[in-house]
mmCIF file with all atom_site columns, C-alpha atoms in Angstrom:
data_model
loop_
_atom_site.group_PDB
_atom_site.id
_atom_site.type_symbol
_atom_site.label_atom_id
_atom_site.label_alt_id
_atom_site.label_comp_id
_atom_site.label_asym_id
_atom_site.label_entity_id
_atom_site.label_seq_id
_atom_site.pdbx_PDB_ins_code
_atom_site.Cartn_x
_atom_site.Cartn_y
_atom_site.Cartn_z
_atom_site.occupancy
_atom_site.B_iso_or_equiv
_atom_site.pdbx_formal_charge
_atom_site.auth_seq_id
_atom_site.auth_comp_id
_atom_site.auth_asym_id
_atom_site.auth_atom_id
_atom_site.pdbx_PDB_model_num
ATOM 1   C CA . MET A 1 1   ? 0.000  0.000   0.000   1.00 32.00 ? 1   MET A CA 1
ATOM 2   C CA . ILE A 1 2   ? 1.245  3.517   -0.791  1.00 41.00 ? 2   ILE A CA 1
ATOM 3   C CA . PHE A 1 3   ? 0.032  6.365   1.366   1.00 38.00 ? 3   PHE A CA 1
ATOM 4   C CA . ILE A 1 4   ? -0.857 9.613   -0.346  1.00 41.00 ? 4   ILE A CA 1
ATOM 5   C CA . SER A 1 5   ? -0.617 13.049  1.205   1.00 44.00 ? 5   SER A CA 1
ATOM 6   C CA . CYS A 1 6   ? -2.084 15.741  -1.002  1.00 47.00 ? 6   CYS A CA 1
ATOM 7   C CA . ALA A 1 7   ? -3.053 19.378  -1.263  1.00 49.00 ? 7   ALA A CA 1
ATOM 8   C CA . ALA A 1 8   ? -5.527 21.114  -3.553  1.00 49.00 ? 8   ALA A CA 1
ATOM 9   C CA . VAL A 1 9   ? -3.012 22.449  -6.078  1.00 54.00 ? 9   VAL A CA 1
ATOM 10  C CA . MET A 1 10  ? -4.221 23.350  -9.603  1.00 55.00 ? 10  MET A CA 1
ATOM 11  C CA . ALA A 1 11  ? -2.794 24.972  -12.696 1.00 57.00 ? 11  ALA A CA 1
ATOM 12  C CA . PRO A 1 12  ? -4.442 28.155  -13.984 1.00 58.00 ? 12  PRO A CA 1
ATOM 13  C CA . PRO A 1 13  ? -7.285 27.551  -16.507 1.00 60.00 ? 13  PRO A CA 1
ATOM 14  C CA . GLY A 1 14  ? -7.389 28.515  -20.176 1.00 59.00 ? 14  GLY A CA 1
ATOM 15  C CA . GLY A 1 15  ? -5.155 27.951  -23.216 1.00 59.00 ? 15  GLY A CA 1
ATOM 16  C CA . ASP A 1 16  ? -5.142 25.353  -26.000 1.00 63.00 ? 16  ASP A CA 1
ATOM 17  C CA . LYS A 1 17  ? -6.346 21.813  -25.408 1.00 66.00 ? 17  LYS A CA 1
ATOM 18  C CA . ASP A 1 18  ? -3.592 19.688  -23.906 1.00 64.00 ? 18  ASP A CA 1
ATOM 19  C CA . ILE A 1 19  ? -2.693 16.539  -25.866 1.00 79.00 ? 19  ILE A CA 1
ATOM 20  C CA . THR A 1 20  ? 0.931  16.184  -24.709 1.00 89.00 ? 20  THR A CA 1
ATOM 21  C CA . PRO A 1 21  ? 1.741  13.447  -22.163 1.00 93.00 ? 21  PRO A CA 1
ATOM 22  C CA . PRO A 1 22  ? 3.496  14.604  -18.982 1.00 93.00 ? 22  PRO A CA 1
ATOM 23  C CA . GLU A 1 23  ? 7.244  14.062  -18.672 1.00 94.00 ? 23  GLU A CA 1
ATOM 24  C CA . ILE A 1 24  ? 9.746  14.184  -15.826 1.00 95.00 ? 24  ILE A CA 1
ATOM 25  C CA . VAL A 1 25  ? 11.936 17.262  -16.099 1.00 96.00 ? 25  VAL A CA 1
ATOM 26  C CA . HIS A 1 26  ? 13.898 17.068  -12.832 1.00 96.00 ? 26  HIS A CA 1
ATOM 27  C CA . ILE A 1 27  ? 14.853 14.362  -10.321 1.00 97.00 ? 27  ILE A CA 1
ATOM 28  C CA . LEU A 1 28  ? 16.529 14.996  -6.984  1.00 96.00 ? 28  LEU A CA 1
ATOM 29  C CA . PRO A 1 29  ? 18.694 13.146  -5.944  1.00 96.00 ? 29  PRO A CA 1
ATOM 30  C CA . PRO A 1 30  ? 19.623 12.338  -9.560  1.00 96.00 ? 30  PRO A CA 1
ATOM 31  C CA . ASN A 1 31  ? 18.631 9.000   -11.039 1.00 96.00 ? 31  ASN A CA 1
ATOM 32  C CA . GLY A 1 32  ? 21.411 6.457   -10.461 1.00 95.00 ? 32  GLY A CA 1
ATOM 33  C CA . SER A 1 33  ? 22.620 7.932   -7.169  1.00 96.00 ? 33  SER A CA 1
ATOM 34  C CA . THR A 1 34  ? 24.497 5.593   -4.835  1.00 96.00 ? 34  THR A CA 1
ATOM 35  C CA . GLN A 1 35  ? 24.972 5.626   -1.056  1.00 96.00 ? 35  GLN A CA 1
ATOM 36  C CA . PHE A 1 36  ? 21.311 6.585   -0.737  1.00 95.00 ? 36  PHE A CA 1
ATOM 37  C CA . LYS A 1 37  ? 20.444 6.613   2.956   1.00 92.00 ? 37  LYS A CA 1
ATOM 38  C CA . GLY A 1 38  ? 16.761 7.433   2.742   1.00 92.00 ? 38  GLY A CA 1
ATOM 39  C CA . GLY A 1 39  ? 14.913 10.708  3.013   1.00 94.00 ? 39  GLY A CA 1
ATOM 40  C CA . ARG A 1 40  ? 13.084 12.642  0.314   1.00 95.00 ? 40  ARG A CA 1
ATOM 41  C CA . VAL A 1 41  ? 13.116 12.102  -3.452  1.00 97.00 ? 41  VAL A CA 1
ATOM 42  C CA . GLU A 1 42  ? 11.640 14.913  -5.569  1.00 97.00 ? 42  GLU A CA 1
ATOM 43  C CA . LEU A 1 43  ? 10.137 14.307  -9.015  1.00 97.00 ? 43  LEU A CA 1
ATOM 44  C CA . LYS A 1 44  ? 9.189  17.396  -11.047 1.00 97.00 ? 44  LYS A CA 1
ATOM 45  C CA . PHE A 1 45  ? 6.958  16.977  -14.099 1.00 96.00 ? 45  PHE A CA 1
ATOM 46  C CA . SER A 1 46  ? 6.390  19.118  -17.157 1.00 95.00 ? 46  SER A CA 1
ATOM 47  C CA . GLU A 1 47  ? 2.818  19.917  -16.088 1.00 94.00 ? 47  GLU A CA 1
ATOM 48  C CA . TYR A 1 48  ? 0.337  19.577  -13.262 1.00 96.00 ? 48  TYR A CA 1
ATOM 49  C CA . LEU A 1 49  ? -0.705 16.010  -12.454 1.00 95.00 ? 49  LEU A CA 1
ATOM 50  C CA . ASP A 1 50  ? -4.101 14.440  -11.957 1.00 95.00 ? 50  ASP A CA 1
ATOM 51  C CA . GLU A 1 51  ? -4.161 13.798  -8.216  1.00 93.00 ? 51  GLU A CA 1
ATOM 52  C CA . LYS A 1 52  ? -6.502 10.811  -8.556  1.00 93.00 ? 52  LYS A CA 1
ATOM 53  C CA . SER A 1 53  ? -4.117 8.983   -10.904 1.00 93.00 ? 53  SER A CA 1
ATOM 54  C CA . ILE A 1 54  ? -1.211 8.915   -8.462  1.00 93.00 ? 54  ILE A CA 1
ATOM 55  C CA . LYS A 1 55  ? -2.322 6.142   -6.126  1.00 87.00 ? 55  LYS A CA 1
ATOM 56  C CA . LYS A 1 56  ? -2.219 3.428   -8.824  1.00 88.00 ? 56  LYS A CA 1
ATOM 57  C CA . SER A 1 57  ? 0.808  4.822   -10.637 1.00 92.00 ? 57  SER A CA 1
ATOM 58  C CA . ILE A 1 58  ? 3.845  4.314   -8.431  1.00 93.00 ? 58  ILE A CA 1
ATOM 59  C CA . ASN A 1 59  ? 5.513  1.126   -7.230  1.00 91.00 ? 59  ASN A CA 1
ATOM 60  C CA . ILE A 1 60  ? 8.831  0.652   -5.490  1.00 92.00 ? 60  ILE A CA 1
ATOM 61  C CA . PHE A 1 61  ? 10.767 -2.589  -5.948  1.00 87.00 ? 61  PHE A CA 1
ATOM 62  C CA . PRO A 1 62  ? 11.784 -4.609  -4.097  1.00 83.00 ? 62  PRO A CA 1
ATOM 63  C CA . LEU A 1 63  ? 9.069  -4.176  -1.482  1.00 82.00 ? 63  LEU A CA 1
ATOM 64  C CA . LEU A 1 64  ? 10.364 -2.373  1.598   1.00 85.00 ? 64  LEU A CA 1
ATOM 65  C CA . GLN A 1 65  ? 9.535  -3.037  5.219   1.00 84.00 ? 65  GLN A CA 1
ATOM 66  C CA . ASN A 1 66  ? 8.613  0.616   5.730   1.00 87.00 ? 66  ASN A CA 1
ATOM 67  C CA . THR A 1 67  ? 6.401  1.811   2.880   1.00 88.00 ? 67  THR A CA 1
ATOM 68  C CA . PRO A 1 68  ? 7.547  5.191   1.482   1.00 93.00 ? 68  PRO A CA 1
ATOM 69  C CA . VAL A 1 69  ? 5.086  8.072   1.769   1.00 94.00 ? 69  VAL A CA 1
ATOM 70  C CA . ILE A 1 70  ? 4.110  9.925   -1.424  1.00 95.00 ? 70  ILE A CA 1
ATOM 71  C CA . ILE A 1 71  ? 3.204  13.621  -1.278  1.00 95.00 ? 71  ILE A CA 1
ATOM 72  C CA . TYR A 1 72  ? 1.474  15.399  -4.159  1.00 94.00 ? 72  TYR A CA 1
ATOM 73  C CA . LYS A 1 73  ? 2.165  19.082  -4.911  1.00 94.00 ? 73  LYS A CA 1
ATOM 74  C CA . GLY A 1 74  ? 0.802  20.077  -8.299  1.00 93.00 ? 74  GLY A CA 1
ATOM 75  C CA . ASP A 1 75  ? 3.558  19.313  -10.807 1.00 95.00 ? 75  ASP A CA 1
ATOM 76  C CA . ARG A 1 76  ? 5.761  17.664  -8.177  1.00 96.00 ? 76  ARG A CA 1
ATOM 77  C CA . LEU A 1 77  ? 5.763  14.371  -6.333  1.00 96.00 ? 77  LEU A CA 1
ATOM 78  C CA . PHE A 1 78  ? 7.795  13.829  -3.188  1.00 97.00 ? 78  PHE A CA 1
ATOM 79  C CA . ILE A 1 79  ? 8.620  10.290  -2.036  1.00 96.00 ? 79  ILE A CA 1
ATOM 80  C CA . ASP A 1 80  ? 9.792  10.046  1.564   1.00 96.00 ? 80  ASP A CA 1
ATOM 81  C CA . PHE A 1 81  ? 11.878 6.940   2.283   1.00 94.00 ? 81  PHE A CA 1
ATOM 82  C CA . SER A 1 82  ? 12.608 5.574   5.733   1.00 88.00 ? 82  SER A CA 1
ATOM 83  C CA . ASP A 1 83  ? 16.212 5.854   6.939   1.00 85.00 ? 83  ASP A CA 1
ATOM 84  C CA . SER A 1 84  ? 16.249 2.104   7.719   1.00 87.00 ? 84  SER A CA 1
ATOM 85  C CA . LEU A 1 85  ? 16.832 0.754   4.203   1.00 90.00 ? 85  LEU A CA 1
ATOM 86  C CA . PRO A 1 86  ? 18.489 -2.603  3.362   1.00 90.00 ? 86  PRO A CA 1
ATOM 87  C CA . GLU A 1 87  ? 22.232 -2.485  2.756   1.00 91.00 ? 87  GLU A CA 1
ATOM 88  C CA . ASN A 1 88  ? 23.725 -2.752  -0.758  1.00 92.00 ? 88  ASN A CA 1
ATOM 89  C CA . GLN A 1 89  ? 20.296 -2.775  -2.359  1.00 92.00 ? 89  GLN A CA 1
ATOM 90  C CA . THR A 1 90  ? 19.257 -1.245  -5.672  1.00 94.00 ? 90  THR A CA 1
ATOM 91  C CA . MET A 1 91  ? 15.751 0.168   -5.305  1.00 93.00 ? 91  MET A CA 1
ATOM 92  C CA . ILE A 1 92  ? 13.653 1.011   -8.350  1.00 95.00 ? 92  ILE A CA 1
ATOM 93  C CA . ILE A 1 93  ? 10.833 3.546   -8.479  1.00 95.00 ? 93  ILE A CA 1
ATOM 94  C CA . ILE A 1 94  ? 8.544  2.496   -11.337 1.00 94.00 ? 94  ILE A CA 1
ATOM 95  C CA . ILE A 1 95  ? 5.923  4.962   -12.545 1.00 94.00 ? 95  ILE A CA 1
ATOM 96  C CA . ASN A 1 96  ? 3.404  3.245   -14.800 1.00 92.00 ? 96  ASN A CA 1
ATOM 97  C CA . ARG A 1 97  ? 1.134  4.603   -17.491 1.00 91.00 ? 97  ARG A CA 1
ATOM 98  C CA . ASN A 1 98  ? -1.739 5.239   -15.120 1.00 92.00 ? 98  ASN A CA 1
ATOM 99  C CA . LEU A 1 99  ? -0.106 8.547   -14.215 1.00 94.00 ? 99  LEU A CA 1
ATOM 100 C CA . ALA A 1 100 ? -1.882 11.378  -16.007 1.00 95.00 ? 100 ALA A CA 1
ATOM 101 C CA . ASP A 1 101 ? -1.780 15.153  -16.148 1.00 94.00 ? 101 ASP A CA 1
ATOM 102 C CA . GLU A 1 102 ? -4.698 17.308  -15.029 1.00 93.00 ? 102 GLU A CA 1
ATOM 103 C CA . HIS A 1 103 ? -6.275 16.913  -18.498 1.00 93.00 ? 103 HIS A CA 1
ATOM 104 C CA . LYS A 1 104 ? -6.244 13.100  -18.130 1.00 94.00 ? 104 LYS A CA 1
ATOM 105 C CA . ILE A 1 105 ? -3.433 12.634  -20.660 1.00 94.00 ? 105 ILE A CA 1
ATOM 106 C CA . LYS A 1 106 ? -1.409 9.614   -19.511 1.00 93.00 ? 106 LYS A CA 1
ATOM 107 C CA . LEU A 1 107 ? 2.323  8.931   -19.706 1.00 92.00 ? 107 LEU A CA 1
ATOM 108 C CA . ALA A 1 108 ? 3.523  7.773   -23.113 1.00 89.00 ? 108 ALA A CA 1
ATOM 109 C CA . GLU A 1 109 ? 5.924  5.304   -21.480 1.00 89.00 ? 109 GLU A CA 1
ATOM 110 C CA . GLY A 1 110 ? 6.625  4.007   -17.995 1.00 89.00 ? 110 GLY A CA 1
ATOM 111 C CA . ILE A 1 111 ? 9.484  5.556   -16.018 1.00 93.00 ? 111 ILE A CA 1
ATOM 112 C CA . GLN A 1 112 ? 12.161 3.774   -13.987 1.00 95.00 ? 112 GLN A CA 1
ATOM 113 C CA . ILE A 1 113 ? 14.372 5.538   -11.434 1.00 96.00 ? 113 ILE A CA 1
ATOM 114 C CA . ALA A 1 114 ? 17.039 3.731   -9.422  1.00 96.00 ? 114 ALA A CA 1
ATOM 115 C CA . TYR A 1 115 ? 18.938 4.397   -6.195  1.00 96.00 ? 115 TYR A CA 1
ATOM 116 C CA . SER A 1 116 ? 21.386 2.181   -4.365  1.00 96.00 ? 116 SER A CA 1
ATOM 117 C CA . THR A 1 117 ? 22.164 2.048   -0.669  1.00 94.00 ? 117 THR A CA 1
ATOM 118 C CA . GLY A 1 118 ? 25.581 0.661   -1.620  1.00 95.00 ? 118 GLY A CA 1
ATOM 119 C CA . ASN A 1 119 ? 28.343 1.720   -3.993  1.00 95.00 ? 119 ASN A CA 1
ATOM 120 C CA . ASN A 1 120 ? 26.850 0.363   -7.218  1.00 94.00 ? 120 ASN A CA 1
ATOM 121 C CA . ILE A 1 121 ? 23.586 0.326   -9.162  1.00 95.00 ? 121 ILE A CA 1
ATOM 122 C CA . ASP A 1 122 ? 22.621 -3.082  -10.572 1.00 94.00 ? 122 ASP A CA 1
ATOM 123 C CA . GLN A 1 123 ? 22.884 -2.900  -14.366 1.00 94.00 ? 123 GLN A CA 1
ATOM 124 C CA . GLY A 1 124 ? 21.034 -5.999  -15.605 1.00 95.00 ? 124 GLY A CA 1
ATOM 125 C CA . SER A 1 125 ? 18.234 -5.506  -18.122 1.00 96.00 ? 125 SER A CA 1
ATOM 126 C CA . ILE A 1 126 ? 15.564 -7.520  -19.916 1.00 96.00 ? 126 ILE A CA 1
ATOM 127 C CA . LYS A 1 127 ? 13.755 -6.044  -22.905 1.00 96.00 ? 127 LYS A CA 1
ATOM 128 C CA . GLY A 1 128 ? 11.514 -7.135  -25.725 1.00 96.00 ? 128 GLY A CA 1
ATOM 129 C CA . LYS A 1 129 ? 8.187  -6.589  -27.431 1.00 96.00 ? 129 LYS A CA 1
ATOM 130 C CA . VAL A 1 130 ? 4.630  -7.657  -26.611 1.00 96.00 ? 130 VAL A CA 1
ATOM 131 C CA . TYR A 1 131 ? 2.269  -8.433  -29.491 1.00 96.00 ? 131 TYR A CA 1
ATOM 132 C CA . TYR A 1 132 ? -1.206 -7.554  -28.246 1.00 95.00 ? 132 TYR A CA 1
ATOM 133 C CA . SER A 1 133 ? -4.080 -5.450  -29.556 1.00 94.00 ? 133 SER A CA 1
ATOM 134 C CA . LYS A 1 134 ? -4.590 -3.600  -26.257 1.00 94.00 ? 134 LYS A CA 1
ATOM 135 C CA . GLU A 1 135 ? -2.362 -1.975  -23.623 1.00 93.00 ? 135 GLU A CA 1
ATOM 136 C CA . ALA A 1 136 ? -0.066 -4.532  -21.989 1.00 95.00 ? 136 ALA A CA 1
ATOM 137 C CA . SER A 1 137 ? 1.995  -4.881  -18.845 1.00 95.00 ? 137 SER A CA 1
ATOM 138 C CA . VAL A 1 138 ? 4.888  -7.251  -18.264 1.00 96.00 ? 138 VAL A CA 1
ATOM 139 C CA . ASN A 1 139 ? 5.388  -9.138  -14.997 1.00 96.00 ? 139 ASN A CA 1
ATOM 140 C CA . LEU A 1 140 ? 8.821  -10.347 -13.967 1.00 96.00 ? 140 LEU A CA 1
ATOM 141 C CA . TRP A 1 141 ? 9.765  -12.849 -11.268 1.00 96.00 ? 141 TRP A CA 1
ATOM 142 C CA . LYS A 1 142 ? 13.266 -13.431 -9.924  1.00 95.00 ? 142 LYS A CA 1
ATOM 143 C CA . ILE A 1 143 ? 13.502 -17.182 -9.304  1.00 96.00 ? 143 ILE A CA 1
ATOM 144 C CA . GLN A 1 144 ? 14.438 -17.918 -5.714  1.00 93.00 ? 144 GLN A CA 1
ATOM 145 C CA . ASP A 1 145 ? 15.110 -21.698 -5.750  1.00 93.00 ? 145 ASP A CA 1
ATOM 146 C CA . SER A 1 146 ? 14.266 -24.998 -7.475  1.00 92.00 ? 146 SER A CA 1
ATOM 147 C CA . LEU A 1 147 ? 10.759 -25.036 -5.980  1.00 93.00 ? 147 LEU A CA 1
ATOM 148 C CA . ASP A 1 148 ? 9.993  -21.440 -6.935  1.00 95.00 ? 148 ASP A CA 1
ATOM 149 C CA . ILE A 1 149 ? 10.610 -22.145 -10.626 1.00 93.00 ? 149 ILE A CA 1
ATOM 150 C CA . LEU A 1 150 ? 7.615  -24.517 -10.618 1.00 94.00 ? 150 LEU A CA 1
ATOM 151 C CA . LYS A 1 151 ? 5.105  -22.154 -9.012  1.00 94.00 ? 151 LYS A CA 1
ATOM 152 C CA . PHE A 1 152 ? 6.531  -18.632 -9.336  1.00 96.00 ? 152 PHE A CA 1
ATOM 153 C CA . TYR A 1 153 ? 3.375  -17.413 -11.131 1.00 95.00 ? 153 TYR A CA 1
ATOM 154 C CA . ASP A 1 154 ? 1.275  -18.066 -8.017  1.00 96.00 ? 154 ASP A CA 1
ATOM 155 C CA . ARG A 1 155 ? 2.914  -15.173 -6.195  1.00 95.00 ? 155 ARG A CA 1
ATOM 156 C CA . VAL A 1 156 ? 2.991  -11.424 -6.801  1.00 93.00 ? 156 VAL A CA 1
ATOM 157 C CA . PRO A 1 157 ? 5.669  -10.574 -9.411  1.00 94.00 ? 157 PRO A CA 1
ATOM 158 C CA . ASP A 1 158 ? 8.900  -9.009  -8.190  1.00 93.00 ? 158 ASP A CA 1
ATOM 159 C CA . TYR A 1 159 ? 8.764  -6.314  -10.899 1.00 93.00 ? 159 TYR A CA 1
ATOM 160 C CA . THR A 1 160 ? 6.071  -4.943  -13.214 1.00 93.00 ? 160 THR A CA 1
ATOM 161 C CA . ILE A 1 161 ? 6.287  -2.400  -16.031 1.00 94.00 ? 161 ILE A CA 1
ATOM 162 C CA . ASP A 1 162 ? 3.980  -1.229  -18.818 1.00 94.00 ? 162 ASP A CA 1
ATOM 163 C CA . ALA A 1 163 ? 4.759  -1.729  -22.491 1.00 95.00 ? 163 ALA A CA 1
ATOM 164 C CA . ASN A 1 164 ? 4.542  1.398   -24.624 1.00 93.00 ? 164 ASN A CA 1
ATOM 165 C CA . ASP A 1 165 ? 2.094  1.868   -27.527 1.00 92.00 ? 165 ASP A CA 1
ATOM 166 C CA . ARG A 1 166 ? 4.455  -0.097  -29.794 1.00 94.00 ? 166 ARG A CA 1
ATOM 167 C CA . GLY A 1 167 ? 4.498  -2.995  -27.331 1.00 95.00 ? 167 GLY A CA 1
ATOM 168 C CA . GLU A 1 168 ? 8.119  -2.356  -26.319 1.00 96.00 ? 168 GLU A CA 1
ATOM 169 C CA . TYR A 1 169 ? 9.292  -2.800  -22.730 1.00 96.00 ? 169 TYR A CA 1
ATOM 170 C CA . GLU A 1 170 ? 12.566 -2.834  -20.803 1.00 96.00 ? 170 GLU A CA 1
ATOM 171 C CA . PHE A 1 171 ? 13.305 -3.769  -17.218 1.00 95.00 ? 171 PHE A CA 1
ATOM 172 C CA . LYS A 1 172 ? 16.379 -1.896  -15.992 1.00 95.00 ? 172 LYS A CA 1
ATOM 173 C CA . TYR A 1 173 ? 18.614 -2.045  -12.916 1.00 95.00 ? 173 TYR A CA 1
ATOM 174 C CA . LEU A 1 174 ? 18.203 -5.790  -12.319 1.00 94.00 ? 174 LEU A CA 1
ATOM 175 C CA . SER A 1 175 ? 20.545 -7.851  -10.162 1.00 92.00 ? 175 SER A CA 1
ATOM 176 C CA . LYS A 1 176 ? 22.120 -11.054 -11.470 1.00 93.00 ? 176 LYS A CA 1
ATOM 177 C CA . GLY A 1 177 ? 19.886 -14.107 -11.373 1.00 94.00 ? 177 GLY A CA 1
ATOM 178 C CA . SER A 1 178 ? 17.349 -16.225 -13.225 1.00 95.00 ? 178 SER A CA 1
ATOM 179 C CA . TYR A 1 179 ? 14.043 -14.617 -14.203 1.00 96.00 ? 179 TYR A CA 1
ATOM 180 C CA . LYS A 1 180 ? 10.671 -15.598 -15.640 1.00 96.00 ? 180 LYS A CA 1
ATOM 181 C CA . ILE A 1 181 ? 8.554  -13.155 -17.634 1.00 97.00 ? 181 ILE A CA 1
ATOM 182 C CA . ILE A 1 182 ? 4.861  -13.055 -18.575 1.00 97.00 ? 182 ILE A CA 1
ATOM 183 C CA . ALA A 1 183 ? 2.862  -10.420 -20.474 1.00 97.00 ? 183 ALA A CA 1
ATOM 184 C CA . VAL A 1 184 ? -0.702 -9.583  -19.444 1.00 97.00 ? 184 VAL A CA 1
ATOM 185 C CA . ASP A 1 185 ? -3.413 -7.040  -20.139 1.00 96.00 ? 185 ASP A CA 1
ATOM 186 C CA . ARG A 1 186 ? -2.511 -3.850  -18.281 1.00 93.00 ? 186 ARG A CA 1
ATOM 187 C CA . LEU A 1 187 ? -5.504 -4.349  -15.973 1.00 92.00 ? 187 LEU A CA 1
ATOM 188 C CA . PHE A 1 188 ? -3.728 -7.393  -14.502 1.00 94.00 ? 188 PHE A CA 1
ATOM 189 C CA . GLY A 1 189 ? -0.227 -5.980  -14.185 1.00 93.00 ? 189 GLY A CA 1
ATOM 190 C CA . GLY A 1 190 ? 1.380  -6.729  -10.820 1.00 92.00 ? 190 GLY A CA 1
ATOM 191 C CA . LEU A 1 191 ? -0.915 -9.659  -10.005 1.00 94.00 ? 191 LEU A CA 1
ATOM 192 C CA . PRO A 1 192 ? -0.265 -13.405 -9.725  1.00 96.00 ? 192 PRO A CA 1
ATOM 193 C CA . ILE A 1 193 ? -1.245 -15.381 -12.808 1.00 95.00 ? 193 ILE A CA 1
ATOM 194 C CA . VAL A 1 194 ? -4.632 -17.110 -12.635 1.00 92.00 ? 194 VAL A CA 1
ATOM 195 C CA . GLN A 1 195 ? -4.369 -19.453 -15.584 1.00 88.00 ? 195 GLN A CA 1
ATOM 196 C CA . ASP A 1 196 ? -8.071 -19.998 -16.256 1.00 87.00 ? 196 ASP A CA 1
ATOM 197 C CA . ARG A 1 197 ? -9.252 -16.449 -15.496 1.00 89.00 ? 197 ARG A CA 1
ATOM 198 C CA . PHE A 1 198 ? -7.376 -14.162 -17.904 1.00 88.00 ? 198 PHE A CA 1
ATOM 199 C CA . ALA A 1 199 ? -5.165 -14.243 -20.989 1.00 90.00 ? 199 ALA A CA 1
ATOM 200 C CA . TYR A 1 200 ? -1.409 -14.040 -20.722 1.00 94.00 ? 200 TYR A CA 1
ATOM 201 C CA . GLY A 1 201 ? 1.540  -14.293 -23.089 1.00 95.00 ? 201 GLY A CA 1
ATOM 202 C CA . LEU A 1 202 ? 4.845  -16.146 -22.807 1.00 93.00 ? 202 LEU A CA 1
ATOM 203 C CA . SER A 1 203 ? 8.186  -15.723 -24.532 1.00 88.00 ? 203 SER A CA 1
ATOM 204 C CA . TRP A 1 204 ? 8.508  -18.017 -27.550 1.00 79.00 ? 204 TRP A CA 1
#
C-alpha cells in the first residue's frame, strides 16, 4: 500500500487543449545515485498532475519493510523513504502509465528511477516486445530456488512495467539471477497469474 498526502493544487485555466503526455523534467537526488540513505526524493513533471491517478501509478521494488510516503504538490511528487533501508540494495521507483496530467493525458511510457544504498547500481536488463491489440503490462519474477521455478506465477511478481504503444518494454537495474517473464493485459499488471481467469503471453 502507498500512502498519499495531497493538497488542492491546480494549474491556472485557459489555453489550447492539452494533448501532450506529462514528462519528468527534474529528479533529486539524480537518477542512479548511490549511497542513498533514505529521506526525500523529488520528481518534477512538465505539467500539473491528476491527483486521482497517483495512487495506482507508483511502485517501489523490491518491497520495503517501511512503505515510502508519497506527497502530491501540483507538478511535483515527493517520495519520503525511511532511513532504515536494506544495505547494498538497488531500489527502483517504477511509474506506470496510469499517471496522467490534469487533463487526463497519460504517460507515453513508464518511467524507472534507481537508487542504491551501496556503492553500485545493478545494471542488468531484460527487454523485448509484446504483441497484443490492447495496452499490456509485463510481470517479472526473480527465481528464488528450485521449488519457486515450478510455481513462481502463483505469487505477486517481483517487478512490473507497462509496455509502450508499440508494445516495447525494458526492465532496468536488475541484479544477477534467473528470471521468468509473462505479459498480461494492463488491468492485470502486478498480479499473480490465474491461468483460467485471464489471458497471458509467454516468450517463444
